[in-house]
CSV table of C-alpha atoms in Angstrom, one decimal:
chain,number,residue,atom,x,y,z
A,1172,MET,CA,-6.5,37.2,42.7
A,1173,GLY,CA,-9.9,37.5,44.3
A,1174,PRO,CA,-12.8,39.4,42.9
A,1175,LYS,CA,-11.9,42.6,44.3
A,1176,THR,CA,-8.3,42.5,43.4
A,1177,THR,CA,-9.1,41.3,39.8
A,1178,LYS,CA,-11.6,44.3,39.5
A,1179,ALA,CA,-8.9,46.8,40.5
A,1180,TYR,CA,-6.5,44.9,38.2
A,1181,THR,CA,-8.8,45.3,35.0
A,1182,THR,CA,-9.7,48.8,35.9
A,1183,ILE,CA,-6.3,50.1,36.0
A,1184,ARG,CA,-5.2,48.2,32.8
A,1185,ALA,CA,-8.3,49.6,31.1
A,1186,ARG,CA,-7.4,53.4,32.2
A,1187,ILE,CA,-4.0,52.7,30.9
A,1188,ALA,CA,-5.5,51.2,27.6
A,1189,SER,CA,-7.9,54.1,27.2
A,1190,GLY,CA,-5.2,56.6,27.7
A,1191,GLU,CA,-6.6,58.0,30.9
A,1192,TYR,CA,-3.2,57.1,32.5
A,1193,ALA,CA,-1.0,58.4,29.4
A,1194,PRO,CA,2.4,56.8,28.3
A,1195,GLY,CA,5.3,58.5,30.3
A,1196,SER,CA,2.7,59.8,33.0
A,1197,LYS,CA,2.7,58.9,36.8
A,1198,ILE,CA,-0.4,57.1,38.0
A,1199,PRO,CA,-2.2,58.4,41.1
A,1200,SER,CA,-0.4,57.6,44.5
A,1201,GLU,CA,-1.1,54.4,46.3
A,1202,ARG,CA,-3.1,56.5,48.7
A,1203,LYS,CA,-5.3,58.1,46.1
A,1204,LEU,CA,-5.9,54.7,44.4
A,1205,GLU,CA,-6.9,53.2,47.7
A,1206,GLU,CA,-9.4,56.0,48.3
A,1207,ASP,CA,-10.8,55.3,44.4
A,1208,ALA,CA,-14.3,54.2,45.1
A,1209,GLU,CA,-14.1,52.4,41.7
A,1210,LEU,CA,-11.3,50.4,42.6
A,1211,GLY,CA,-12.5,49.3,46.1
A,1212,ILE,CA,-9.2,48.0,47.4
A,1213,ARG,CA,-7.1,48.2,50.3
A,1214,ARG,CA,-3.3,48.9,50.3
A,1215,THR,CA,-1.9,45.5,50.7
A,1216,ALA,CA,-4.0,44.0,47.8
A,1217,LEU,CA,-3.3,47.2,45.7
A,1218,ARG,CA,0.4,46.6,46.0
A,1219,GLN,CA,-0.3,43.0,44.6
A,1220,VAL,CA,-2.1,44.4,41.8
A,1221,LEU,CA,0.5,47.0,41.1
A,1222,ALA,CA,3.4,44.3,41.5
A,1223,ARG,CA,1.8,42.2,38.7
A,1224,LEU,CA,1.4,45.3,36.3
A,1225,VAL,CA,5.0,46.0,36.8
A,1226,SER,CA,6.0,42.5,36.2
A,1227,GLU,CA,3.9,42.5,33.0
A,1228,GLY,CA,5.6,45.7,31.8
A,1229,VAL,CA,2.4,47.7,31.9
A,1230,LEU,CA,3.9,49.9,34.8
A,1231,GLU,CA,7.3,50.7,35.7
A,1232,VAL,CA,8.5,51.8,39.1
A,1233,TYR,CA,9.2,55.6,39.4
A,1234,GLY,CA,10.7,56.5,42.6
A,1235,ARG,CA,9.5,55.2,46.0
A,1236,SER,CA,6.2,53.7,46.0
A,1237,SER,CA,5.5,55.7,42.8
A,1238,TYR,CA,4.5,54.1,39.2
A,1239,ARG,CA,4.1,55.5,35.8
A,1240,VAL,CA,3.1,54.1,32.5
A,1241,PRO,CA,6.0,53.2,30.2
A,1242,GLY,CA,6.6,54.9,26.8
A,1243,GLY,CA,7.1,58.6,27.3
A,1244,VAL,CA,9.8,60.0,25.0
A,1245,SER,CA,11.6,63.3,24.9
A,1246,VAL,CA,12.8,63.2,21.3
A,1247,LYS,CA,10.6,64.8,18.4
A,1248,THR,CA,9.7,63.1,15.1
A,1249,PRO,CA,11.8,64.9,12.3
A,1250,GLU,CA,9.9,66.9,9.8
A,1251,GLY,CA,10.4,68.0,6.4
A,1252,LEU,CA,12.0,64.7,4.9
A,1253,GLU,CA,10.7,63.0,1.8
A,1254,PRO,CA,10.0,59.2,1.5
A,1255,TRP,CA,11.3,57.2,-1.3
A,1256,ARG,CA,8.8,57.1,-4.3
A,1257,ILE,CA,7.7,53.5,-5.3
A,1258,HIS,CA,6.8,53.5,-9.1
A,1259,GLY,CA,6.1,49.8,-9.5
A,1260,GLU,CA,6.9,46.5,-8.6
A,1261,ARG,CA,7.1,43.0,-10.5
A,1262,ASP,CA,7.4,39.4,-9.3
A,1263,VAL,CA,10.5,37.3,-9.8
A,1264,TYR,CA,9.7,34.2,-7.8
A,1265,ASP,CA,6.5,33.3,-5.9
A,1266,ASN,CA,5.4,30.3,-3.7
A,1267,ARG,CA,3.6,29.7,-0.6
A,1268,TRP,CA,6.8,30.4,1.5
A,1269,VAL,CA,8.5,33.2,-0.1
A,1270,LYS,CA,8.1,35.9,-2.7
A,1271,LEU,CA,11.0,37.8,-4.5
A,1272,GLN,CA,10.1,41.0,-6.1
A,1273,LEU,CA,11.9,43.8,-8.1
A,1274,TRP,CA,10.6,47.3,-7.1
A,1275,ASP,CA,10.9,50.4,-9.3
A,1276,VAL,CA,12.1,53.1,-6.6
A,1277,GLU,CA,13.3,56.8,-6.6
A,1278,PRO,CA,15.1,58.0,-3.3
A,1279,PRO,CA,15.0,61.7,-3.0
A,1280,GLY,CA,17.5,63.5,-5.1
A,1281,VAL,CA,18.6,60.0,-6.7
A,1282,LYS,CA,18.0,58.4,-10.0
A,1283,ARG,CA,15.4,56.0,-9.8
A,1284,PHE,CA,16.4,52.0,-9.9
A,1285,GLU,CA,15.2,48.5,-9.1
A,1286,HIS,CA,15.5,47.3,-5.7
A,1287,HIS,CA,15.0,43.5,-4.4
A,1288,VAL,CA,12.4,43.1,-2.1
A,1289,VAL,CA,11.7,39.6,-0.3
A,1290,LYS,CA,8.2,39.0,1.2
A,1291,LEU,CA,7.9,36.6,3.9
A,1292,HIS,CA,5.1,35.5,6.2
A,1293,HIS,CA,3.6,37.5,9.2
A,1294,VAL,CA,5.0,36.0,12.4
A,1295,ALA,CA,4.3,36.0,16.0
A,1296,VAL,CA,6.6,34.9,18.9
A,1297,THR,CA,5.8,34.4,22.5
A,1298,ALA,CA,8.0,34.5,25.7
A,1299,VAL,CA,5.9,32.9,28.5
A,1300,LEU,CA,6.9,33.7,32.0
A,1301,ASP,CA,6.1,31.8,35.2
A,1302,ASP,CA,6.1,32.8,38.8
A,1303,GLN,CA,9.8,31.7,39.2
A,1304,ASP,CA,11.2,34.1,36.7
A,1305,ARG,CA,11.7,31.4,34.2
A,1306,VAL,CA,10.8,31.6,30.5
A,1307,LEU,CA,9.6,28.7,28.4
A,1308,MET,CA,12.0,27.8,25.5
A,1309,LEU,CA,12.9,25.1,23.0
A,1310,TRP,CA,16.1,23.6,22.5
A,1311,ARG,CA,16.3,22.9,18.6
A,1312,TYR,CA,18.5,22.3,15.4
A,1313,ARG,CA,18.3,24.8,12.6
A,1314,PHE,CA,19.4,23.4,9.5
A,1315,VAL,CA,20.3,26.7,7.7
A,1316,PRO,CA,22.7,27.8,10.2
A,1317,GLN,CA,23.5,24.1,11.0
A,1318,GLN,CA,23.2,25.0,14.7
A,1319,TRP,CA,21.6,23.8,17.9
A,1320,GLY,CA,20.0,26.6,20.1
A,1321,TRP,CA,17.4,27.9,22.5
A,1322,GLU,CA,14.1,29.5,20.9
A,1323,LEU,CA,10.8,31.1,21.8
A,1324,PRO,CA,7.6,29.3,20.4
A,1325,GLY,CA,6.3,30.9,17.6
A,1326,GLY,CA,4.9,30.8,14.2
A,1327,ILE,CA,2.8,32.1,11.1
A,1328,VAL,CA,-0.1,34.3,11.3
A,1329,ASP,CA,-2.8,32.6,9.2
A,1330,GLU,CA,-4.7,35.0,6.7
A,1331,GLY,CA,-7.2,36.9,8.7
A,1332,GLU,CA,-6.1,35.6,12.0
A,1333,ASP,CA,-5.6,37.9,15.4
A,1334,PRO,CA,-2.0,37.6,16.1
A,1335,ALA,CA,-2.6,37.1,19.6
A,1336,THR,CA,-4.5,33.9,18.7
A,1337,THR,CA,-1.7,32.7,16.8
A,1338,ALA,CA,0.7,33.4,19.8
A,1339,LEU,CA,-1.5,31.3,22.0
A,1340,ARG,CA,-1.9,28.4,19.4
A,1341,GLU,CA,1.8,28.3,18.6
A,1342,VAL,CA,2.7,27.8,22.2
A,1343,VAL,CA,0.3,25.2,22.7
A,1344,GLU,CA,1.3,23.4,19.5
A,1345,GLU,CA,5.1,23.8,20.0
A,1346,THR,CA,5.3,23.1,23.8
A,1347,GLY,CA,1.9,21.6,25.2
A,1348,TRP,CA,1.6,24.6,27.6
A,1349,ARG,CA,-1.2,27.1,27.3
A,1350,PRO,CA,-0.5,30.7,28.6
A,1351,LYS,CA,-3.0,32.2,30.9
A,1352,SER,CA,-2.9,35.5,29.0
A,1353,VAL,CA,-0.5,36.9,26.4
A,1354,GLU,CA,0.1,40.9,25.9
A,1355,HIS,CA,1.4,42.5,22.7
A,1356,VAL,CA,4.9,43.9,23.3
A,1357,VAL,CA,6.2,45.2,19.9
A,1358,THR,CA,5.7,44.8,16.1
A,1359,TYR,CA,8.9,44.9,14.3
A,1360,GLN,CA,10.6,44.1,10.9
A,1361,PRO,CA,13.6,41.9,11.3
A,1362,MET,CA,15.6,42.9,8.0
A,1363,VAL,CA,14.0,46.2,7.1
A,1364,GLY,CA,16.1,47.2,4.2
A,1365,MET,CA,15.1,44.4,1.8
A,1366,VAL,CA,12.7,41.7,3.7
A,1367,ASP,CA,9.1,42.4,4.5
A,1368,SER,CA,7.9,39.8,7.3
A,1369,PRO,CA,6.4,41.5,10.3
A,1370,HIS,CA,7.1,40.1,13.6
A,1371,GLU,CA,4.7,40.6,16.6
A,1372,ILE,CA,6.3,39.9,19.9
A,1373,PHE,CA,4.0,38.9,22.9
A,1374,VAL,CA,4.8,38.0,26.7
A,1375,GLY,CA,2.6,35.6,28.3
A,1376,HIS,CA,2.3,35.0,32.1
A,1377,GLY,CA,1.5,31.8,33.8
A,1378,ALA,CA,0.9,28.5,31.9
A,1379,GLU,CA,-0.7,25.2,32.4
A,1380,GLN,CA,0.5,22.0,30.7
A,1381,VAL,CA,-2.6,20.8,28.6
A,1382,GLY,CA,-0.7,18.1,26.8
A,1383,SER,CA,2.3,17.1,24.5
A,1384,PRO,CA,3.5,19.1,21.7
A,1385,THR,CA,1.4,18.4,18.5
A,1386,ASP,CA,3.6,20.2,15.9
A,1387,LEU,CA,6.2,17.5,15.6
A,1388,GLU,CA,8.4,19.3,13.1
A,1389,GLU,CA,8.6,22.2,15.3
A,1390,ALA,CA,8.9,20.7,18.5
A,1391,GLY,CA,12.3,20.1,20.4
A,1392,HIS,CA,13.4,19.7,24.0
A,1393,ILE,CA,11.2,22.1,25.9
A,1394,GLU,CA,12.6,23.6,29.2
A,1395,TRP,CA,11.8,26.5,31.6
A,1396,VAL,CA,14.8,28.3,31.5
A,1397,PRO,CA,15.9,30.8,34.4
A,1398,LEU,CA,15.9,34.5,32.9
A,1399,ALA,CA,19.2,34.8,34.9
A,1400,ASP,CA,20.8,32.5,32.5
A,1401,ILE,CA,19.6,34.4,29.5
A,1402,PRO,CA,22.7,36.7,29.3
A,1403,GLY,CA,25.2,33.8,29.3
A,1404,LEU,CA,23.1,32.0,26.7
A,1405,MET,CA,23.5,34.9,24.6
A,1406,ALA,CA,27.1,35.5,25.1
A,1407,ARG,CA,27.7,31.7,24.1
A,1408,GLY,CA,25.5,32.4,20.9
A,1409,GLU,CA,22.9,29.9,21.8
A,1410,LEU,CA,19.8,32.2,21.5
A,1411,MET,CA,18.6,31.7,17.8
A,1412,GLY,CA,16.2,33.8,15.8
A,1413,SER,CA,15.5,37.8,16.0
A,1414,GLY,CA,12.0,37.2,17.6
A,1415,THR,CA,13.8,35.3,20.5
A,1416,LEU,CA,16.4,38.1,21.1
A,1417,VAL,CA,13.8,41.0,20.9
A,1418,ALA,CA,11.4,39.6,23.3
A,1419,LEU,CA,14.1,38.4,25.9
A,1420,LEU,CA,15.8,41.6,25.5
A,1421,HIS,CA,12.5,43.4,26.2
A,1422,ILE,CA,12.0,41.5,29.5
A,1423,LEU,CA,15.6,42.0,30.8
A,1424,ALA,CA,15.4,45.8,30.0
A,1425,SER,CA,11.9,46.0,31.7
A,1426,ARG,CA,13.5,44.2,34.9
A,1427,GLY,CA,16.6,46.2,34.6
A,1428,LYS,CA,14.6,49.5,34.5
A,1429,GLN,CA,12.5,48.5,37.5
A,1430,GLY,CA,15.5,47.8,39.6
A,1431,LEU,CA,17.2,51.1,38.3
A,1432,THR,CA,14.1,53.2,39.4
A,1433,ALA,CA,13.7,51.5,42.6
A,1434,ALA,CA,17.3,52.1,43.6
A,1435,HIS,CA,16.7,55.8,43.1
């Protein structure tokens, strides 16, 4: 993108990030955006900017030539419910990779008891997309399930490290490709009933090859896999790890939503 297009892209993203364009709301029409002096962009270039924001999941198509910010919800947060009370915790086992604890808990209306809690590391996983609708993946062997499969690059967030920095670092170390940018999508817990291991999911766009993988333990066969192949790989059970599934399902859902809204 040229300087004017880049400025318009950055300005619209900033308006979304600041809440000026709120989640669930429509943004101004193409005509009004074209007349916006701060953007200073003509219709053809504006549509390129909007198309990029849609591909990144920052905007979604809403009717003919209309766009809105994702995230609007109609369901209300339930009120009047009480959380579990935590009276204490004790370590059963602890090393640099895993901690096993027993927590003294008391659910509402239930006698208190000890519950196992497993603490694992904070993790960042990244799906990097190119301009051919392909995602950067690794074909790897995992000895725990004794299975080969496709995974997205990812790894442990070091103490005090920004997860976005981890996301970039792990992609480079495991694949030799550096994303041009990464955007946070969601934070989730993969086994919320017993395991504490926050997973940060990022989506990257564009990448340049800067070398060979440096993390030989994590490296596997590296390939740009077409997004069109993802449902079939999922059906064959060849997508491994919750981070891989969450990231790819997010991308497929975003693409499907764009197609659905465009059709209407």
